[in-house]
PDB file of C-alpha atoms in Angstrom:
ATOM      1  CA  MET V   1       5.672   0.852  28.148  1.00  0.00           C
ATOM      2  CA  LYS V   2       8.974   0.162  26.467  1.00  0.00           C
ATOM      3  CA  ILE V   3      12.262  -0.965  27.936  1.00  0.00           C
ATOM      4  CA  SER V   4      15.209  -0.900  25.534  1.00  0.00           C
ATOM      5  CA  HIS V   5      18.642  -2.398  25.830  1.00  0.00           C
ATOM      6  CA  LEU V   6      21.253  -2.101  23.083  1.00  0.00           C
ATOM      7  CA  ALA V   7      24.469  -4.032  22.922  1.00  0.00           C
ATOM      8  CA  ILE V   8      26.784  -3.870  19.953  1.00  0.00           C
ATOM      9  CA  VAL V   9      30.157  -5.501  19.634  1.00  0.00           C
ATOM     10  CA  ALA V  10      31.875  -4.758  16.309  1.00  0.00           C
ATOM     11  CA  MET V  11      35.165  -6.062  15.056  1.00  0.00           C
ATOM     12  CA  THR V  12      36.522  -5.647  11.532  1.00  0.00           C
ATOM     13  CA  LEU V  13      38.413  -8.587  10.139  1.00  0.00           C
ATOM     14  CA  ALA V  14      39.273 -10.237   6.865  1.00  0.00           C
ATOM     15  CA  LEU V  15      36.985 -13.066   5.844  1.00  0.00           C
ATOM     16  CA  THR V  16      39.976 -15.366   5.752  1.00  0.00           C
ATOM     17  CA  ALA V  17      40.272 -14.936   9.502  1.00  0.00           C
ATOM     18  CA  CYS V  18      36.740 -16.181  10.199  1.00  0.00           C
ATOM     19  CA  SER V  19      36.128 -19.447  12.007  1.00  0.00           C
ATOM     20  CA  THR V  20      34.713 -21.047   8.864  1.00  0.00           C
ATOM     21  CA  SER V  21      36.445 -24.233   7.818  1.00  0.00           C
ATOM     22  CA  PRO V  22      39.590 -23.468   5.753  1.00  0.00           C
ATOM     23  CA  SER V  23      38.286 -25.667   2.927  1.00  0.00           C
ATOM     24  CA  THR V  24      35.453 -23.211   2.322  1.00  0.00           C
ATOM     25  CA  ILE V  25      37.694 -20.143   2.056  1.00  0.00           C
ATOM     26  CA  ASP V  26      39.372 -18.768  -1.052  1.00  0.00           C
ATOM     27  CA  ALA V  27      42.126 -16.727   0.558  1.00  0.00           C
ATOM     28  CA  SER V  28      42.869 -14.861  -2.677  1.00  0.00           C
ATOM     29  CA  MET V  29      39.427 -13.201  -2.619  1.00  0.00           C
ATOM     30  CA  PRO V  30      39.080 -11.603   0.817  1.00  0.00           C
ATOM     31  CA  ILE V  31      35.985  -9.619   1.683  1.00  0.00           C
ATOM     32  CA  HIS V  32      36.369  -7.629   4.834  1.00  0.00           C
ATOM     33  CA  MET V  33      33.764  -8.443   7.450  1.00  0.00           C
ATOM     34  CA  ALA V  34      32.474  -7.021  10.696  1.00  0.00           C
ATOM     35  CA  GLU V  35      30.606  -8.781  13.492  1.00  0.00           C
ATOM     36  CA  THR V  36      27.765  -7.105  15.361  1.00  0.00           C
ATOM     37  CA  ARG V  37      25.495  -8.138  18.207  1.00  0.00           C
ATOM     38  CA  LEU V  38      22.349  -6.170  18.885  1.00  0.00           C
ATOM     39  CA  ALA V  39      19.446  -6.719  21.258  1.00  0.00           C
ATOM     40  CA  ASP V  40      16.285  -4.792  22.068  1.00  0.00           C
ATOM     41  CA  THR V  41      13.300  -5.494  24.314  1.00  0.00           C
ATOM     42  CA  THR V  42       9.763  -4.190  24.602  1.00  0.00           C
ATOM     43  CA  VAL V  43       7.331  -4.914  27.427  1.00  0.00           C
ATOM     44  CA  VAL V  44       3.642  -4.721  26.553  1.00  0.00           C
ATOM     45  CA  ARG V  45       1.020  -4.546  29.299  1.00  0.00           C
ATOM     46  CA  LYS V  46      -1.909  -6.865  28.642  1.00  0.00           C
ATOM     47  CA  THR V  47      -5.433  -5.547  29.013  1.00  0.00           C
ATOM     48  CA  GLY V  48      -6.326  -8.534  31.164  1.00  0.00           C
ATOM     49  CA  GLY V  49      -3.346  -8.037  33.422  1.00  0.00           C
ATOM     50  CA  GLY V  50       0.245  -9.179  33.271  1.00  0.00           C
ATOM     51  CA  ALA V  51       2.903  -8.335  30.725  1.00  0.00           C
ATOM     52  CA  LEU V  52       4.245  -9.678  27.445  1.00  0.00           C
ATOM     53  CA  THR V  53       7.996  -9.313  26.941  1.00  0.00           C
ATOM     54  CA  ILE V  54       9.030  -9.187  23.263  1.00  0.00           C
ATOM     55  CA  ILE V  55      12.730  -9.596  22.545  1.00  0.00           C
ATOM     56  CA  ALA V  56      14.693  -9.198  19.329  1.00  0.00           C
ATOM     57  CA  ASP V  57      18.356 -10.113  19.174  1.00  0.00           C
ATOM     58  CA  LEU V  58      20.748 -10.270  16.244  1.00  0.00           C
ATOM     59  CA  SER V  59      24.205 -11.752  15.780  1.00  0.00           C
ATOM     60  CA  VAL V  60      25.410 -10.705  12.350  1.00  0.00           C
ATOM     61  CA  SER V  61      28.549 -10.977  10.232  1.00  0.00           C
ATOM     62  CA  TYR V  62      28.349  -8.523   7.352  1.00  0.00           C
ATOM     63  CA  PRO V  63      30.613  -7.034   4.633  1.00  0.00           C
ATOM     64  CA  GLN V  64      32.371  -3.908   5.869  1.00  0.00           C
ATOM     65  CA  PRO V  65      34.809  -1.967   3.635  1.00  0.00           C
ATOM     66  CA  VAL V  66      38.048  -0.905   5.325  1.00  0.00           C
ATOM     67  CA  ALA V  67      39.267   1.389   2.554  1.00  0.00           C
ATOM     68  CA  ALA V  68      37.726   3.881   0.154  1.00  0.00           C
ATOM     69  CA  ASP V  69      38.735   1.780  -2.853  1.00  0.00           C
ATOM     70  CA  ASP V  70      37.350  -1.493  -1.438  1.00  0.00           C
ATOM     71  CA  SER V  71      34.642  -1.609  -4.111  1.00  0.00           C
ATOM     72  CA  VAL V  72      34.112  -5.386  -3.905  1.00  0.00           C
ATOM     73  CA  THR V  73      33.206  -5.281  -0.226  1.00  0.00           C
ATOM     74  CA  ARG V  74      31.174  -2.099  -0.705  1.00  0.00           C
ATOM     75  CA  THR V  75      29.060  -3.736  -3.423  1.00  0.00           C
ATOM     76  CA  ALA V  76      28.651  -6.856  -1.290  1.00  0.00           C
ATOM     77  CA  GLN V  77      27.444  -4.680   1.587  1.00  0.00           C
ATOM     78  CA  ARG V  78      24.734  -3.058  -0.554  1.00  0.00           C
ATOM     79  CA  LEU V  79      23.502  -6.476  -1.662  1.00  0.00           C
ATOM     80  CA  PHE V  80      23.646  -7.683   1.934  1.00  0.00           C
ATOM     81  CA  ILE V  81      21.454  -4.780   3.093  1.00  0.00           C
ATOM     82  CA  ARG V  82      18.965  -5.239   0.251  1.00  0.00           C
ATOM     83  CA  TYR V  83      18.542  -9.002   0.364  1.00  0.00           C
ATOM     84  CA  LEU V  84      19.635 -10.365   3.739  1.00  0.00           C
ATOM     85  CA  LEU V  85      18.386  -7.439   5.814  1.00  0.00           C
ATOM     86  CA  GLU V  86      15.506  -6.571   3.440  1.00  0.00           C
ATOM     87  CA  GLN V  87      16.175  -2.846   3.798  1.00  0.00           C
ATOM     88  CA  PRO V  88      16.808  -0.088   1.236  1.00  0.00           C
ATOM     89  CA  ASP V  89      20.456  -0.245   0.191  1.00  0.00           C
ATOM     90  CA  SER V  90      20.615   3.533   0.521  1.00  0.00           C
ATOM     91  CA  LEU V  91      20.791   3.020   4.300  1.00  0.00           C
ATOM     92  CA  THR V  92      24.047   2.699   6.162  1.00  0.00           C
ATOM     93  CA  ILE V  93      24.694  -0.776   7.513  1.00  0.00           C
ATOM     94  CA  ASP V  94      24.197   0.505  11.071  1.00  0.00           C
ATOM     95  CA  ARG V  95      20.783   1.993  10.295  1.00  0.00           C
ATOM     96  CA  ALA V  96      19.770  -1.113   8.370  1.00  0.00           C
ATOM     97  CA  LEU V  97      20.674  -3.406  11.272  1.00  0.00           C
ATOM     98  CA  HIS V  98      18.734  -1.249  13.715  1.00  0.00           C
ATOM     99  CA  ALA V  99      15.758  -1.255  11.340  1.00  0.00           C
ATOM    100  CA  VAL V 100      15.805  -5.066  11.293  1.00  0.00           C
ATOM    101  CA  ALA V 101      15.808  -5.167  15.086  1.00  0.00           C
ATOM    102  CA  ALA V 102      12.975  -2.629  15.280  1.00  0.00           C
ATOM    103  CA  ASN V 103      10.874  -4.424  12.669  1.00  0.00           C
ATOM    104  CA  THR V 104      11.407  -7.751  14.393  1.00  0.00           C
ATOM    105  CA  LEU V 105      10.594  -6.279  17.771  1.00  0.00           C
ATOM    106  CA  HIS V 106       7.345  -4.713  16.603  1.00  0.00           C
ATOM    107  CA  GLN V 107       6.204  -7.279  14.036  1.00  0.00           C
ATOM    108  CA  ASN V 108       3.477  -8.424  16.410  1.00  0.00           C
ATOM    109  CA  ASP V 109       2.482  -5.060  17.828  1.00  0.00           C
ATOM    110  CA  PHE V 110      -1.197  -4.721  18.603  1.00  0.00           C
ATOM    111  CA  ASP V 111      -3.481  -2.077  20.025  1.00  0.00           C
ATOM    112  CA  ALA V 112      -4.788  -3.360  23.335  1.00  0.00           C
ATOM    113  CA  GLU V 113      -8.026  -1.467  22.859  1.00  0.00           C
ATOM    114  CA  ALA V 114      -8.435  -2.833  19.334  1.00  0.00           C
ATOM    115  CA  ALA V 115      -8.285  -6.348  20.697  1.00  0.00           C
ATOM    116  CA  VAL V 116     -11.886  -6.066  21.826  1.00  0.00           C
ATOM    117  CA  ARG V 117     -13.182  -4.461  18.621  1.00  0.00           C
ATOM    118  CA  GLU V 118     -14.808  -6.459  15.855  1.00  0.00           C
ATOM    119  CA  ASP V 119     -12.129  -5.364  13.386  1.00  0.00           C
ATOM    120  CA  ALA V 120      -9.278  -6.693  15.502  1.00  0.00           C
ATOM    121  CA  ASP V 121      -6.708  -8.726  13.555  1.00  0.00           C
ATOM    122  CA  ALA V 122      -7.316 -12.118  15.155  1.00  0.00           C
ATOM    123  CA  THR V 123      -4.555 -13.757  13.118  1.00  0.00           C
ATOM    124  CA  LEU V 124      -2.005 -11.244  14.351  1.00  0.00           C
ATOM    125  CA  LEU V 125      -3.012 -11.783  17.955  1.00  0.00           C
ATOM    126  CA  GLU V 126      -2.899 -15.544  17.555  1.00  0.00           C
ATOM    127  CA  ALA V 127       0.651 -15.269  16.217  1.00  0.00           C
ATOM    128  CA  ILE V 128       1.786 -14.480  19.737  1.00  0.00           C
ATOM    129  CA  ASP V 129      -1.097 -16.075  21.646  1.00  0.00           C
ATOM    130  CA  THR V 130      -1.003 -13.350  24.264  1.00  0.00           C
ATOM    131  CA  ASP V 131      -3.164 -15.253  26.749  1.00  0.00           C
ATOM    132  CA  THR V 132      -0.468 -17.835  27.461  1.00  0.00           C
ATOM    133  CA  VAL V 133       2.814 -16.342  26.244  1.00  0.00           C
ATOM    134  CA  THR V 134       4.751 -13.996  28.511  1.00  0.00           C
ATOM    135  CA  ASP V 135       8.116 -14.133  26.722  1.00  0.00           C
ATOM    136  CA  TYR V 136       8.401 -13.939  22.895  1.00  0.00           C
ATOM    137  CA  ARG V 137      11.953 -13.915  21.485  1.00  0.00           C
ATOM    138  CA  THR V 138      13.145 -13.753  17.883  1.00  0.00           C
ATOM    139  CA  SER V 139      16.844 -14.465  17.372  1.00  0.00           C
ATOM    140  CA  THR V 140      18.488 -13.792  13.998  1.00  0.00           C
ATOM    141  CA  THR V 141      21.949 -15.083  13.159  1.00  0.00           C
ATOM    142  CA  ILE V 142      23.711 -14.278   9.883  1.00  0.00           C
ATOM    143  CA  ALA V 143      27.090 -15.810   9.123  1.00  0.00           C
ATOM    144  CA  VAL V 144      29.303 -16.750   6.200  1.00  0.00           C
ATOM    145  CA  LEU V 145      28.615 -20.328   5.157  1.00  0.00           C
ATOM    146  CA  ARG V 146      31.106 -20.558   2.290  1.00  0.00           C
ATOM    147  CA  HIS V 147      33.556 -18.377   0.373  1.00  0.00           C
ATOM    148  CA  GLU V 148      35.138 -19.913  -2.701  1.00  0.00           C
ATOM    149  CA  VAL V 149      35.491 -19.378  -6.461  1.00  0.00           C
ATOM    150  CA  GLU V 150      34.528 -15.729  -5.966  1.00  0.00           C
ATOM    151  CA  LEU V 151      31.181 -16.730  -4.446  1.00  0.00           C
ATOM    152  CA  VAL V 152      30.253 -15.745  -0.893  1.00  0.00           C
ATOM    153  CA  THR V 153      27.295 -17.545   0.647  1.00  0.00           C
ATOM    154  CA  PHE V 154      25.568 -16.207   3.758  1.00  0.00           C
ATOM    155  CA  GLN V 155      23.219 -18.208   5.934  1.00  0.00           C
ATOM    156  CA  ARG V 156      20.465 -16.411   7.845  1.00  0.00           C
ATOM    157  CA  VAL V 157      18.785 -18.351  10.645  1.00  0.00           C
ATOM    158  CA  ASP V 158      15.685 -16.997  12.404  1.00  0.00           C
ATOM    159  CA  VAL V 159      14.579 -18.736  15.587  1.00  0.00           C
ATOM    160  CA  VAL V 160      11.359 -17.896  17.446  1.00  0.00           C
ATOM    161  CA  LYS V 161      10.934 -18.913  21.068  1.00  0.00           C
ATOM    162  CA  LYS V 162       7.772 -18.620  23.140  1.00  0.00           C
ATOM    163  CA  ASN V 163       8.250 -18.887  26.880  1.00  0.00           C
ATOM    164  CA  GLY V 164      11.719 -20.287  26.198  1.00  0.00           C
ATOM    165  CA  ASN V 165      10.511 -23.058  23.880  1.00  0.00           C
ATOM    166  CA  VAL V 166      11.463 -23.055  20.185  1.00  0.00           C
ATOM    167  CA  SER V 167       8.325 -22.655  18.093  1.00  0.00           C
ATOM    168  CA  ALA V 168       9.811 -21.869  14.659  1.00  0.00           C
ATOM    169  CA  VAL V 169      13.140 -22.094  12.825  1.00  0.00           C
ATOM    170  CA  ALA V 170      13.877 -20.872   9.297  1.00  0.00           C
ATOM    171  CA  HIS V 171      17.097 -21.055   7.261  1.00  0.00           C
ATOM    172  CA  ARG V 172      17.705 -18.770   4.288  1.00  0.00           C
ATOM    173  CA  TYR V 173      20.700 -18.715   1.957  1.00  0.00           C
ATOM    174  CA  TYR V 174      22.071 -15.920  -0.207  1.00  0.00           C
ATOM    175  CA  THR V 175      25.074 -16.102  -2.522  1.00  0.00           C
ATOM    176  CA  ILE V 176      26.878 -13.009  -3.795  1.00  0.00           C
ATOM    177  CA  ASP V 177      29.079 -13.250  -6.887  1.00  0.00           C
ATOM    178  CA  THR V 178      32.021 -10.966  -6.161  1.00  0.00           C
ATOM    179  CA  ARG V 179      33.184 -11.205  -9.772  1.00  0.00           C
ATOM    180  CA  ASP V 180      30.307  -9.081 -11.075  1.00  0.00           C
ATOM    181  CA  GLY V 181      28.704  -7.848  -7.849  1.00  0.00           C
ATOM    182  CA  ALA V 182      25.328  -9.570  -8.206  1.00  0.00           C
ATOM    183  CA  LEU V 183      23.105 -11.911  -6.244  1.00  0.00           C
ATOM    184  CA  VAL V 184      23.156 -15.469  -7.596  1.00  0.00           C
ATOM    185  CA  THR V 185      19.652 -16.553  -8.634  1.00  0.00           C
ATOM    186  CA  PRO V 186      18.388 -19.663 -10.452  1.00  0.00           C
ATOM    187  CA  ARG V 187      18.222 -17.695 -13.711  1.00  0.00           C
ATOM    188  CA  ARG V 188      21.921 -16.895 -13.385  1.00  0.00           C
ATOM    189  CA  LEU V 189      22.686 -20.586 -12.964  1.00  0.00           C
ATOM    190  CA  PHE V 190      20.541 -22.179 -15.672  1.00  0.00           C
ATOM    191  CA  ASN V 191      19.206 -21.602 -19.147  1.00  0.00           C
ATOM    192  CA  ASP V 192      15.566 -20.482 -19.058  1.00  0.00           C
ATOM    193  CA  GLU V 193      14.464 -23.595 -20.913  1.00  0.00           C
ATOM    194  CA  ALA V 194      16.298 -25.728 -18.351  1.00  0.00           C
ATOM    195  CA  LEU V 195      14.257 -24.619 -15.332  1.00  0.00           C
ATOM    196  CA  PRO V 196      11.366 -27.078 -15.992  1.00  0.00           C
ATOM    197  CA  VAL V 197      13.954 -29.851 -16.251  1.00  0.00           C
ATOM    198  CA  VAL V 198      15.515 -28.869 -12.930  1.00  0.00           C
ATOM    199  CA  THR V 199      12.027 -28.769 -11.404  1.00  0.00           C
ATOM    200  CA  ARG V 200      11.417 -32.374 -12.473  1.00  0.00           C
ATOM    201  CA  MET V 201      14.807 -33.374 -11.100  1.00  0.00           C
ATOM    202  CA  LEU V 202      13.953 -31.797  -7.750  1.00  0.00           C
ATOM    203  CA  ARG V 203      10.640 -33.628  -7.596  1.00  0.00           C
ATOM    204  CA  ASP V 204      12.309 -36.931  -8.532  1.00  0.00           C
ATOM    205  CA  ARG V 205      14.963 -36.435  -5.834  1.00  0.00           C
ATOM    206  CA  LEU V 206      12.302 -35.623  -3.264  1.00  0.00           C
ATOM    207  CA  MET V 207      10.445 -38.827  -4.101  1.00  0.00           C
ATOM    208  CA  ALA V 208      13.643 -40.868  -3.958  1.00  0.00           C
ATOM    209  CA  GLN V 209      14.565 -39.356  -0.566  1.00  0.00           C
ATOM    210  CA  ASN V 210      11.184 -40.399   0.802  1.00  0.00           C
ATOM    211  CA  ASN V 211      11.019 -43.799  -0.943  1.00  0.00           C
ATOM    212  CA  VAL V 212       7.812 -42.966  -2.801  1.00  0.00           C
ATOM    213  CA  SER V 213       6.866 -42.823  -6.486  1.00  0.00           C
ATOM    214  CA  SER V 214       4.002 -40.329  -6.746  1.00  0.00           C
ATOM    215  CA  ASN V 215       2.831 -36.901  -5.635  1.00  0.00           C
ATOM    216  CA  GLU V 216      -0.072 -38.574  -3.843  1.00  0.00           C
ATOM    217  CA  GLN V 217       2.338 -40.528  -1.679  1.00  0.00           C
ATOM    218  CA  LEU V 218       4.287 -37.352  -0.948  1.00  0.00           C
ATOM    219  CA  ASN V 219       1.027 -35.698   0.126  1.00  0.00           C
ATOM    220  CA  GLU V 220       0.411 -38.543   2.554  1.00  0.00           C
ATOM    221  CA  LEU V 221       3.803 -37.809   4.121  1.00  0.00           C
ATOM    222  CA  GLY V 222       2.928 -34.154   4.585  1.00  0.00           C
ATOM    223  CA  TYR V 223       4.346 -32.695   1.370  1.00  0.00           C
ATOM    224  CA  PHE V 224       1.097 -30.927   0.543  1.00  0.00           C
ATOM    225  CA  ASN V 225       2.703 -28.613  -2.017  1.00  0.00           C
ATOM    226  CA  ALA V 226       4.875 -31.127  -3.879  1.00  0.00           C
ATOM    227  CA  GLU V 227       2.930 -30.669  -7.115  1.00  0.00           C
ATOM    228  CA  ASN V 228       3.837 -26.965  -7.063  1.00  0.00           C
ATOM    229  CA  LEU V 229       7.515 -27.502  -6.245  1.00  0.00           C
ATOM    230  CA  VAL V 230       9.667 -24.901  -8.017  1.00  0.00           C
ATOM    231  CA  VAL V 231      13.326 -24.034  -8.527  1.00  0.00           C
ATOM    232  CA  GLY V 232      13.303 -21.546  -5.690  1.00  0.00           C
ATOM    233  CA  PRO V 233      15.817 -18.857  -4.700  1.00  0.00           C
ATOM    234  CA  ASN V 234      16.687 -20.428  -1.346  1.00  0.00           C
ATOM    235  CA  PHE V 235      19.764 -22.541  -2.125  1.00  0.00           C
ATOM    236  CA  TYR V 236      23.483 -22.852  -1.545  1.00  0.00           C
ATOM    237  CA  ILE V 237      26.275 -24.168  -3.735  1.00  0.00           C
ATOM    238  CA  THR V 238      29.165 -26.523  -2.995  1.00  0.00           C
ATOM    239  CA  ALA V 239      31.577 -28.443  -5.182  1.00  0.00           C
ATOM    240  CA  ASP V 240      29.234 -31.413  -4.798  1.00  0.00           C
ATOM    241  CA  GLY V 241      26.122 -29.696  -6.134  1.00  0.00           C
ATOM    242  CA  VAL V 242      23.299 -27.274  -5.452  1.00  0.00           C
ATOM    243  CA  THR V 243      21.142 -27.752  -2.351  1.00  0.00           C
ATOM    244  CA  TRP V 244      17.681 -26.208  -2.244  1.00  0.00           C
ATOM    245  CA  SER V 245      16.070 -25.559   1.124  1.00  0.00           C
ATOM    246  CA  TYR V 246      12.329 -24.992   1.581  1.00  0.00           C
ATOM    247  CA  LEU V 247      10.991 -23.002   4.513  1.00  0.00           C
ATOM    248  CA  PRO V 248       8.584 -24.542   7.039  1.00  0.00           C
ATOM    249  CA  GLY V 249       5.102 -24.634   5.543  1.00  0.00           C
ATOM    250  CA  GLU V 250       6.357 -23.834   2.029  1.00  0.00           C
ATOM    251  CA  LEU V 251       6.588 -27.355   0.624  1.00  0.00           C
ATOM    252  CA  ALA V 252       5.323 -29.477   3.499  1.00  0.00           C
ATOM    253  CA  VAL V 253       3.484 -29.182   6.795  1.00  0.00           C
ATOM    254  CA  GLU V 254       5.550 -27.517   9.495  1.00  0.00           C
ATOM    255  CA  ALA V 255       6.009 -30.826  11.312  1.00  0.00           C
ATOM    256  CA  VAL V 256       8.188 -31.987   8.393  1.00  0.00           C
ATOM    257  CA  GLY V 257      10.538 -29.083   9.024  1.00  0.00           C
ATOM    258  CA  GLU V 258      12.679 -27.637   6.247  1.00  0.00           C
ATOM    259  CA  PRO V 259      13.111 -30.151   3.427  1.00  0.00           C
ATOM    260  CA  THR V 260      16.390 -29.963   1.516  1.00  0.00           C
ATOM    261  CA  ILE V 261      17.088 -31.395  -1.931  1.00  0.00           C
ATOM    262  CA  THR V 262      20.556 -31.686  -3.477  1.00  0.00           C
ATOM    263  CA  ILE V 263      21.322 -32.173  -7.172  1.00  0.00           C
ATOM    264  CA  SER V 264      24.908 -32.925  -8.146  1.00  0.00           C
ATOM    265  CA  LEU V 265      26.852 -30.631 -10.449  1.00  0.00           C
ATOM    266  CA  ASP V 266      27.422 -33.541 -12.819  1.00  0.00           C
ATOM    267  CA  ASP V 267      23.660 -33.887 -13.279  1.00  0.00           C
ATOM    268  CA  LEU V 268      23.241 -30.142 -13.767  1.00  0.00           C
ATOM    269  CA  ARG V 269      26.215 -29.521 -16.047  1.00  0.00           C
ATOM    270  CA  SER V 270      24.328 -29.719 -19.350  1.00  0.00           C
ATOM    271  CA  LEU V 271      21.670 -27.269 -18.133  1.00  0.00           C
ATOM    272  CA  LEU V 272      23.928 -24.382 -17.148  1.00  0.00           C
ATOM    273  CA  ALA V 273      23.735 -20.902 -18.615  1.00  0.00           C
ATOM    274  CA  PRO V 274      26.883 -19.856 -20.521  1.00  0.00           C
ATOM    275  CA  SER V 275      27.958 -17.473 -17.755  1.00  0.00           C
ATOM    276  CA  SER V 276      26.756 -19.632 -14.854  1.00  0.00           C
ATOM    277  CA  PRO V 277      28.990 -19.412 -11.762  1.00  0.00           C
ATOM    278  CA  LEU V 278      28.729 -23.196 -11.552  1.00  0.00           C
ATOM    279  CA  HIS V 279      31.228 -23.445 -14.422  1.00  0.00           C
ATOM    280  CA  ARG V 280      33.891 -22.398 -11.914  1.00  0.00           C
ATOM    281  CA  TYR V 281      33.620 -25.805 -10.284  1.00  0.00           C
ATOM    282  CA  ARG V 282      35.545 -28.343 -12.347  1.00  0.00           C
TER     283      ARG V 282
END
């Protein structure tokens, strides 16, 4: 049985009109944005009786061209669909947003009859814990975090609630370079030979933040994957430096949360690739 409810509120506006702090906006490089809210609900009847309500809701700010020649915003929208929404960029933004809602809504679908078969996916069922959970909600919020020096950074936050209680939170960051219409990755920031150096700097900063001097001590604090720490793609840039964020369970046990590590631009300056966007910060 499925019960669906759809609510969309769209408003086109220039990025410079957003509620983001004025210090993070470069008014000379506007990207036109739209805001959309979308919600959908499915009710699944449990084999043992009762119902499980699964809810997906999105609140999204996304690039939306307002003219045929708005190529900068159009390119940003394709990148937005591909990376932030994880959908084929051949889709329209509307179809991509609906696909995200549908995928989120049905990510934990299960066949009630299969639940009693030997080949049932126990891990999938445990993800919801259908015996005790009656309300499972995933909320996704995407907003502009910064817009300066022709770099637009989006923050995507996914929050999972079970029976009204937050059970998981994840922050992801994506930066689009409007100068050349590309996603900013570590390899666009640094020379290839510099990445091992940045990795060591990240590990040193992590130790300093936790007042320890070895990987073993980090392990004792819950950083079980500190030895495999890498220069990951989940970061954002400010005039002060680059901040890497690690998802729950990626670098440390989930109880630690989402560790963040910041390295100043002064410390990174000698490691930058010739065309690195970080050169725009002086």
